[in-house]
Coordinates of C-alpha atoms in Angstrom, one line a residue:
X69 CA 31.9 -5.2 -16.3
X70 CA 30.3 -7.6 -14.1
X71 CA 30.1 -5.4 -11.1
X72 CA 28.5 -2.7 -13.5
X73 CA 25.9 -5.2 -15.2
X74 CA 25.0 -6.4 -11.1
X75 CA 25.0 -2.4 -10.2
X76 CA 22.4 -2.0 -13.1
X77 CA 20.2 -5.0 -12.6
X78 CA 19.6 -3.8 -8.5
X79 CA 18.8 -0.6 -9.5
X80 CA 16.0 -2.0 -12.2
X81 CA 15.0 -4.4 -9.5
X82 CA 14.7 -2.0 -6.7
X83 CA 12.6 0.7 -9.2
X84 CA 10.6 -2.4 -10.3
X85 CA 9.3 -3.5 -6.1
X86 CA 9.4 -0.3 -4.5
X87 CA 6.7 0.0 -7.6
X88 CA 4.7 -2.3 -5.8
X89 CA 2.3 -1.9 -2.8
X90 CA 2.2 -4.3 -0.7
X91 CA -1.3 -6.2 -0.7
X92 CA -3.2 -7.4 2.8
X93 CA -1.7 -11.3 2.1
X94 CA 1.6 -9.7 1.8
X95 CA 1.5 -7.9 5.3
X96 CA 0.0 -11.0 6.8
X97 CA 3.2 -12.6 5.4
X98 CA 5.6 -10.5 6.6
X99 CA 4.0 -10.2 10.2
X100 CA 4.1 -14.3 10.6
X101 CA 7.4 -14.8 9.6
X102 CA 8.4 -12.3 12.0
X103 CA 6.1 -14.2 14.4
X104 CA 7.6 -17.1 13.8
X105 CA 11.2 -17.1 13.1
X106 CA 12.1 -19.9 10.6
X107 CA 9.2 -21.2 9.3
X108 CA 8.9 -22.4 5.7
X109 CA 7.6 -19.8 3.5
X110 CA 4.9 -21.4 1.6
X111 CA 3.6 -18.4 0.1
X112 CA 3.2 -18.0 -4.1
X113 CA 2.4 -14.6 -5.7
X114 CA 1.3 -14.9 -9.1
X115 CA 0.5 -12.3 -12.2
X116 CA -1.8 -13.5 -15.2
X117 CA -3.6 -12.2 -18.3
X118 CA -6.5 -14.8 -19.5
X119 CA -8.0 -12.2 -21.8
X120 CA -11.0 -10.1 -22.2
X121 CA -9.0 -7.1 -20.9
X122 CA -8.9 -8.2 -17.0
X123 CA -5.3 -8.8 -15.4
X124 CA -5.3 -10.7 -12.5
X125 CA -3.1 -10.6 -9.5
X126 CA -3.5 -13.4 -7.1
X127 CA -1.2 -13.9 -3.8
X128 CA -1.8 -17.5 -1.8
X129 CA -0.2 -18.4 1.9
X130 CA -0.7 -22.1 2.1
X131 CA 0.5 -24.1 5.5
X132 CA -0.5 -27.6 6.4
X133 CA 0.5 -29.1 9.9
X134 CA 3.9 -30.2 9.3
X135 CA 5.3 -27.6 8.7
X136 CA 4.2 -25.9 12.7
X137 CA 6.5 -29.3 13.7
X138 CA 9.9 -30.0 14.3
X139 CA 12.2 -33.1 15.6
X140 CA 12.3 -31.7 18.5
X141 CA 8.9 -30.4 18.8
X142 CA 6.2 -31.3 20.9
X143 CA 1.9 -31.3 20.4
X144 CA 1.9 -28.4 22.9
X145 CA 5.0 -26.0 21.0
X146 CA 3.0 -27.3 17.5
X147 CA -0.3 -25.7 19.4
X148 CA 1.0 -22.7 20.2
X149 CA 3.0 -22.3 16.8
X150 CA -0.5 -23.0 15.4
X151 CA -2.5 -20.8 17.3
X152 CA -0.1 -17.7 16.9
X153 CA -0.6 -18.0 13.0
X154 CA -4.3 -18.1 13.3
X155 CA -4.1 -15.3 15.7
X156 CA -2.4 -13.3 13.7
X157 CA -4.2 -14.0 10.3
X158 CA -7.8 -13.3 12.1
X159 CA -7.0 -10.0 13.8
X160 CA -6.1 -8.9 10.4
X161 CA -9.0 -9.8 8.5
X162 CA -10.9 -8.8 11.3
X163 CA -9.7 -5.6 10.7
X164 CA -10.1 -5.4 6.9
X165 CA -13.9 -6.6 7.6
X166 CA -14.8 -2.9 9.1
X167 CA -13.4 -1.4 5.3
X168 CA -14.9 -3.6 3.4
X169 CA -17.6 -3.2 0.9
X170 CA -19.2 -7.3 1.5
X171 CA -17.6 -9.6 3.6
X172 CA -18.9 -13.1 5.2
X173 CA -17.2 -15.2 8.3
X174 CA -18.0 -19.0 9.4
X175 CA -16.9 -20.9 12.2
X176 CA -18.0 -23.7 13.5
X177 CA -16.0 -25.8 16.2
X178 CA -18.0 -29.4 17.0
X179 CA -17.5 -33.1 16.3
X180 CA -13.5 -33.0 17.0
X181 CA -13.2 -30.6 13.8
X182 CA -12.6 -26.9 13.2
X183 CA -13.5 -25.0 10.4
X184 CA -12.8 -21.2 10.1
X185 CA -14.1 -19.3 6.6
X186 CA -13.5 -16.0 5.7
X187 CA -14.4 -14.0 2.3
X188 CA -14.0 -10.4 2.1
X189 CA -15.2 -8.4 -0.6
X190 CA -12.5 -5.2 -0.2
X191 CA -13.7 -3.5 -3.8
X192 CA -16.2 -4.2 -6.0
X193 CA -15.3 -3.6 -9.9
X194 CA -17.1 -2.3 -13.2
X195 CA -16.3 -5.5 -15.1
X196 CA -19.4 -7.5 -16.1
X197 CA -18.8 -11.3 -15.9
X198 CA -18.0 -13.4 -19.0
X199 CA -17.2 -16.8 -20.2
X200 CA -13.8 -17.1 -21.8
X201 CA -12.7 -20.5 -23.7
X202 CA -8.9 -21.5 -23.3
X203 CA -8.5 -24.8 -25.3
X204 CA -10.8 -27.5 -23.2
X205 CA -11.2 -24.6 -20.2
X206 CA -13.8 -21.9 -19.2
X207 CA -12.9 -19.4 -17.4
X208 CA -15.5 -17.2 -15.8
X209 CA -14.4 -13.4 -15.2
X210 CA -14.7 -12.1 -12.1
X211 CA -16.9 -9.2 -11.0
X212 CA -15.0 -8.2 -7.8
X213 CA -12.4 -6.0 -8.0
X214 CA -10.0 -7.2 -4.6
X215 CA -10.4 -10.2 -2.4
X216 CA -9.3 -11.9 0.2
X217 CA -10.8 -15.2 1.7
X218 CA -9.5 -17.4 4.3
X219 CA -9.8 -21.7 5.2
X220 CA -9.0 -23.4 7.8
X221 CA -9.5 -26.8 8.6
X222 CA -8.7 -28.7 11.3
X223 CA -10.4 -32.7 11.7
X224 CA -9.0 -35.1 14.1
X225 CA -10.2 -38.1 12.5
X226 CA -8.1 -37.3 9.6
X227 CA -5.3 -36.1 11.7
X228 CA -4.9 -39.5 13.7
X229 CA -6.4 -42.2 11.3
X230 CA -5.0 -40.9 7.8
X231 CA -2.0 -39.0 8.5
X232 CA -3.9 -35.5 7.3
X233 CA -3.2 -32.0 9.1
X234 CA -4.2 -28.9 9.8
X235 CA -4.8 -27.1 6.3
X236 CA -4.0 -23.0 6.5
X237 CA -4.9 -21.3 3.2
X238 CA -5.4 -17.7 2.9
X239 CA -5.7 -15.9 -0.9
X240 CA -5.4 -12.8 -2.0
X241 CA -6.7 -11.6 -5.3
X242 CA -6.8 -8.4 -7.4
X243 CA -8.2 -7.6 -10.9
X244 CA -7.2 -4.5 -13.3
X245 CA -8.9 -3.3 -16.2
X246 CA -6.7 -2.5 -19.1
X247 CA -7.8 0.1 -21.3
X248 CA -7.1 -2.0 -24.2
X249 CA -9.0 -5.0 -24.1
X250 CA -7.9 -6.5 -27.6
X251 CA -6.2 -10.1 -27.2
X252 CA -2.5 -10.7 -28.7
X253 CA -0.9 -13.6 -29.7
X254 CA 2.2 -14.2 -27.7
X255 CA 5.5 -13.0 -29.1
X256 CA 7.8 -16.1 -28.1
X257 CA 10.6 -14.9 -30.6
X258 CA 10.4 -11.1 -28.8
X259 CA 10.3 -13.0 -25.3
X260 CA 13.0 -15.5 -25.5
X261 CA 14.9 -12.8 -27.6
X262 CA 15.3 -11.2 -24.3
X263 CA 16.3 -14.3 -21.7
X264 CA 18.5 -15.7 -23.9
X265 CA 21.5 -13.3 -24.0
X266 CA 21.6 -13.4 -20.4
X267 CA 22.0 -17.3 -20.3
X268 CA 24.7 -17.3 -22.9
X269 CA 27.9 -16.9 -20.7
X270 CA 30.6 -18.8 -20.5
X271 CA 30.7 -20.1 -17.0
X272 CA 27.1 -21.7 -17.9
X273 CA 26.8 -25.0 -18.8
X274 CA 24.1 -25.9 -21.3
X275 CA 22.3 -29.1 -23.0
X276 CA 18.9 -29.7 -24.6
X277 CA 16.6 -32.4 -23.2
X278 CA 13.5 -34.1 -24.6
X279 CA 11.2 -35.9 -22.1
X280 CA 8.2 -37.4 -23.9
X281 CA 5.5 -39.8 -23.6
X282 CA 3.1 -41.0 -26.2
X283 CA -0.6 -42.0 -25.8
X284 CA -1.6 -44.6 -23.3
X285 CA 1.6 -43.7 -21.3
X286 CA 0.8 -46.0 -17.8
X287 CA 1.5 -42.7 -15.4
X288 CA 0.5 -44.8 -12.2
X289 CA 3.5 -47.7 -13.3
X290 CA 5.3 -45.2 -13.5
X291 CA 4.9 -42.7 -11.0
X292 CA 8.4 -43.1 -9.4
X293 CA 9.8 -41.5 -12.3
X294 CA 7.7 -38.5 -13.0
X295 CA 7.5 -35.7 -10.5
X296 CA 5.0 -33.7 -11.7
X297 CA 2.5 -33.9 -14.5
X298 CA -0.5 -32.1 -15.7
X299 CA -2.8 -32.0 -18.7
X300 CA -5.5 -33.0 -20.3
X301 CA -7.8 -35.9 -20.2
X302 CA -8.3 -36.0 -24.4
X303 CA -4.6 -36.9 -25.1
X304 CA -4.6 -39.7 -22.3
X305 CA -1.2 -38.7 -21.0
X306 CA 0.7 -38.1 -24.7
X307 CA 2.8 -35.0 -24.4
X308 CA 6.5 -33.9 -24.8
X309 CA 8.5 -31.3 -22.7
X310 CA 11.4 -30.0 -25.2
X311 CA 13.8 -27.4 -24.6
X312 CA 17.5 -26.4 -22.9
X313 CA 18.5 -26.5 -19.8
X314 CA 21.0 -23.9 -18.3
X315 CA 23.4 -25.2 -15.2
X316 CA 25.6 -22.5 -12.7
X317 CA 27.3 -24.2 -10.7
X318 CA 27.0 -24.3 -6.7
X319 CA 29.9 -22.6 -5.8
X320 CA 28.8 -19.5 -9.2
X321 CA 26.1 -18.5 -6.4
X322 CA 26.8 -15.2 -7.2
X323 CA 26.6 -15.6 -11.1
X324 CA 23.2 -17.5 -10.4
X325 CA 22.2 -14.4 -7.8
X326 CA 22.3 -12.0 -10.7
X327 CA 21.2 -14.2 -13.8
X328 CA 17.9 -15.1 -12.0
X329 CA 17.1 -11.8 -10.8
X330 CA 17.8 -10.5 -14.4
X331 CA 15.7 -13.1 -15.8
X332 CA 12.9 -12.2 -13.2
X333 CA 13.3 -8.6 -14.1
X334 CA 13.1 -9.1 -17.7
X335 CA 10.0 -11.3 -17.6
X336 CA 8.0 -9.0 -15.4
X337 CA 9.1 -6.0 -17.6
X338 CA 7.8 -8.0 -20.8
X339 CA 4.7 -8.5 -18.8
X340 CA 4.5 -4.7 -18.6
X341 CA 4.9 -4.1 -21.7
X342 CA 2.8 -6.5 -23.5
X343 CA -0.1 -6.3 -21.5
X344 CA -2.5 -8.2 -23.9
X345 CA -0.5 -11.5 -24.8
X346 CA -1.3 -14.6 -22.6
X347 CA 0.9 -15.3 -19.9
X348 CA 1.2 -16.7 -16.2
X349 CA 4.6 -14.4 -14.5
X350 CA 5.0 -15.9 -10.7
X351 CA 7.0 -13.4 -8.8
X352 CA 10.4 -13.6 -6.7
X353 CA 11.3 -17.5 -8.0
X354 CA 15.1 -15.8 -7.9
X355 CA 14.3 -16.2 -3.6
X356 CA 12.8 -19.5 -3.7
X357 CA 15.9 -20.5 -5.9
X358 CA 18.2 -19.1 -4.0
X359 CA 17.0 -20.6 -0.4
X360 CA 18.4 -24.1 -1.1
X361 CA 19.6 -25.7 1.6
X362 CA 20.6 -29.4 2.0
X363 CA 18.2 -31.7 2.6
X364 CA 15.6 -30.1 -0.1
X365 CA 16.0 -32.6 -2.7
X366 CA 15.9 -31.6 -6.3
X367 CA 13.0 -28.9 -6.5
X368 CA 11.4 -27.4 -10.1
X369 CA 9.8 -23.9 -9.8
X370 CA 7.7 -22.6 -13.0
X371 CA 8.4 -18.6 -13.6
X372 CA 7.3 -17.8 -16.6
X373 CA 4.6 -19.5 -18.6
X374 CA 3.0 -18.2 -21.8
X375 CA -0.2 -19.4 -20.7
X376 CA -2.5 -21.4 -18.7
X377 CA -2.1 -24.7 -21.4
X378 CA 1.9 -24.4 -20.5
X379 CA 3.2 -24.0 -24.0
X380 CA 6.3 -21.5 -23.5
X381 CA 7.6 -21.9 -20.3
X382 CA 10.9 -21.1 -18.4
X383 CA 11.4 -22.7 -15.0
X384 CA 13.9 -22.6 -12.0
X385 CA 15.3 -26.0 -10.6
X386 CA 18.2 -26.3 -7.6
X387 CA 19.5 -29.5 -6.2
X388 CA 22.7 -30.1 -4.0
X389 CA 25.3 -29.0 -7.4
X390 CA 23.7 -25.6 -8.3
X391 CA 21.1 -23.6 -10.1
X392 CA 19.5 -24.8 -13.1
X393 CA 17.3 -22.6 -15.5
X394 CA 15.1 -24.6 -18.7
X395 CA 13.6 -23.0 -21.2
X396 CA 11.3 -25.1 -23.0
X397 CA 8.4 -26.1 -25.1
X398 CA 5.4 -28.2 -24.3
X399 CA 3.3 -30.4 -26.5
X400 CA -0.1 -31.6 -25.4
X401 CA 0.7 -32.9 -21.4
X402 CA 3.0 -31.4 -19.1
X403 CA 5.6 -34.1 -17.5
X404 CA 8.7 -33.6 -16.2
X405 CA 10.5 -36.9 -14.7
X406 CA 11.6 -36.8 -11.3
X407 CA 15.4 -36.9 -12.6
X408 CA 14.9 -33.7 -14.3
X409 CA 18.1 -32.4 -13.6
X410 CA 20.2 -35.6 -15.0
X411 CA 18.0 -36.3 -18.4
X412 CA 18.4 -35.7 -21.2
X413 CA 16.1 -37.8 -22.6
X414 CA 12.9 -39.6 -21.1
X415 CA 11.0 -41.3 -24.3
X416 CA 8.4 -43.2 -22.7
X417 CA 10.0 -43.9 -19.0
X418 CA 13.1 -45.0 -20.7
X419 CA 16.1 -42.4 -19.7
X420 CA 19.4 -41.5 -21.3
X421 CA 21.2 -39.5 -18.7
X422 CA 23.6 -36.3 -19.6
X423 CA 26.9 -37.3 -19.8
X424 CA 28.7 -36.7 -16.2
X425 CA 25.7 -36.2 -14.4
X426 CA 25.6 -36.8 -10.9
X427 CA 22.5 -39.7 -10.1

């Protein structure tokens, strides 16, 4: 049965990306990596519906100078490292610039610093710009159709003196019209309907967590404990995270393999068919998952979200004794504590930890 439900779930997943073209940031990708044969991929591909009829695909390659270096490096292997990406990044756009329909290129290269802009206009759409209001939020609508833009930054003041390095950030982004441009209020029953099954199995472990914090919540005394947080400035750091966390362990890695590929799958699919309901989806998490190695640490990955204020949410984490999925609730601001993966409870910065749990 398992070997059927794994035969099924490539075959969905290999309709669902051969589905896909492959977008300029994507090639770029592809063609560094091959470039440069084990370096981190820092790359985030993203789908979103905001409303107003306009989905919007965005695809983001993101380096900063540590990651050209090794132990064993040296400042003339971290050069060349550098320069290859850059070569390889501006031969491309320089080609996309001759098909384009408005483009624009800086440089300028004086005072010990380097700056290199590009923004390419590849399509121009028939969408007429608008202001849309998510809770405290305004989003403007874009006008163009495809993108792609380019920053590079290179200062040696900052590099020597503050410990900054080079910053690489090239984005792709697409919007698509849908015919129906009527908003929907997310189905969360429908949606978690459909994850849930998969997580139910008996060689998954499972517990439900509450991390909370109430108003006036000192974030910088307590900023060893929180790994990430994010919110808004009117409820002055009050929030709770609520939900159940799924656990495969290490040695399950092909158990994990399929149930976060099916959970990828599943998510994208409801993103296909429920066009007009709020939602951020960010694509191939399963991968990032998946990639552990030692010496990561204990990493959180969001995957599904129901929309830009985070309140339905479903995120990967791995650390050194397996996969872990949660699928959770949020209330106000966004915090998960750095000991995710051990808590079961964070009221306030004080922490009960899951029975067993390895510290």
């Amino acid at each position: 049965m398992r070997r059927i439900f794994t035969l099924i779930l490539s075959a969905i997943l290999t309709i669902t990306v051969s589905a896909q073209d492959k977008n300029p940031v994507e090639k770029i990708c592809e063609e560094i990596y091959s470039a440069v044969p084990g370096l981190p991929r820092l790359d985030e591909k993203t789908k979103s519906y905001k409303g107003s009829g306009v989905i919007s695909y965005n695809h983001t390659i993101y380096f900063d100078g540590r990651v050209f270096c090794a132990e064993d490096s040296t400042e003339n292997k971290n050069n060349k490292v550098r320069k290859k990406i850059l070569g390889i990044i501006r031969h491309n756009l320089d080609s996309l610039i001759k098909s384009s329909e408005e483009s624009h290129h800086f440089e300028s290269h004086s005072h010990d610093t380097d700056t290199i802009k590009y923004s390419i206009c590849l399509s121009n759409g028939p969408v007429i710009p608008e202001k849309i209001k998510l809770g405290d939020i305004t989003y403007i609508t874009p006008d163009d159709e495809e993108t792609v833009s380019f920053n590079y930054t290179r200062n040696k003041w900052n590099y020597e003196y503050r410990g900054y390095y080079d910053w690489v950030f090239l984005e792709y982004e697409k919007n698509v019209i849908l015919p129906n441009k009527q908003n929907q209020a997310f189905d969360k029953l429908a949606y978690l309907g459909k994850i849930t099954p998969v997580l139910k199995r008996k060689d998954i472990k499972s517990w439900d967590f509450k991390w909370s914090q109430r108003e006036g919540f000192d974030r910088e005394a307590n900023k060893d404990d929180i790994q990430y947080m994010a919110g808004f400035e009117d409820f002055k750091n009050a929030g709770q995270v609520i939900g159940t966390m799924y656990f495969i362990p290490k040695e399950k890695k092909e158990l994990a393999e399929t149930v976060l590929a099916s959970l990828d799958s599943i998510s994208l699919s409801y993103t296909e068919t429920n066009p007009n309901q709020s939602y951020v989806y960010y694509y191939n998490m399963k991968d990032w998952a998946m990639r552990y190695t030692e010496g990561m640490g204990h990493n959180i990955k969001l995957m599904f979200a129901r929309d830009h204020q985070f309140s339905t949410h479903v995120f990967y984490g791995v650390t050194s004794q397996g996969y872990y999925v949660a699928v959770a609730e949020t209330e106000k601001n966004y915090c998960i504590p750095r000991e995710w993966y051990t808590l079961k409870s964070f009221d306030n910065g004080k922490k009960e930890y899951i029975k067993g749990a390895k510290k």
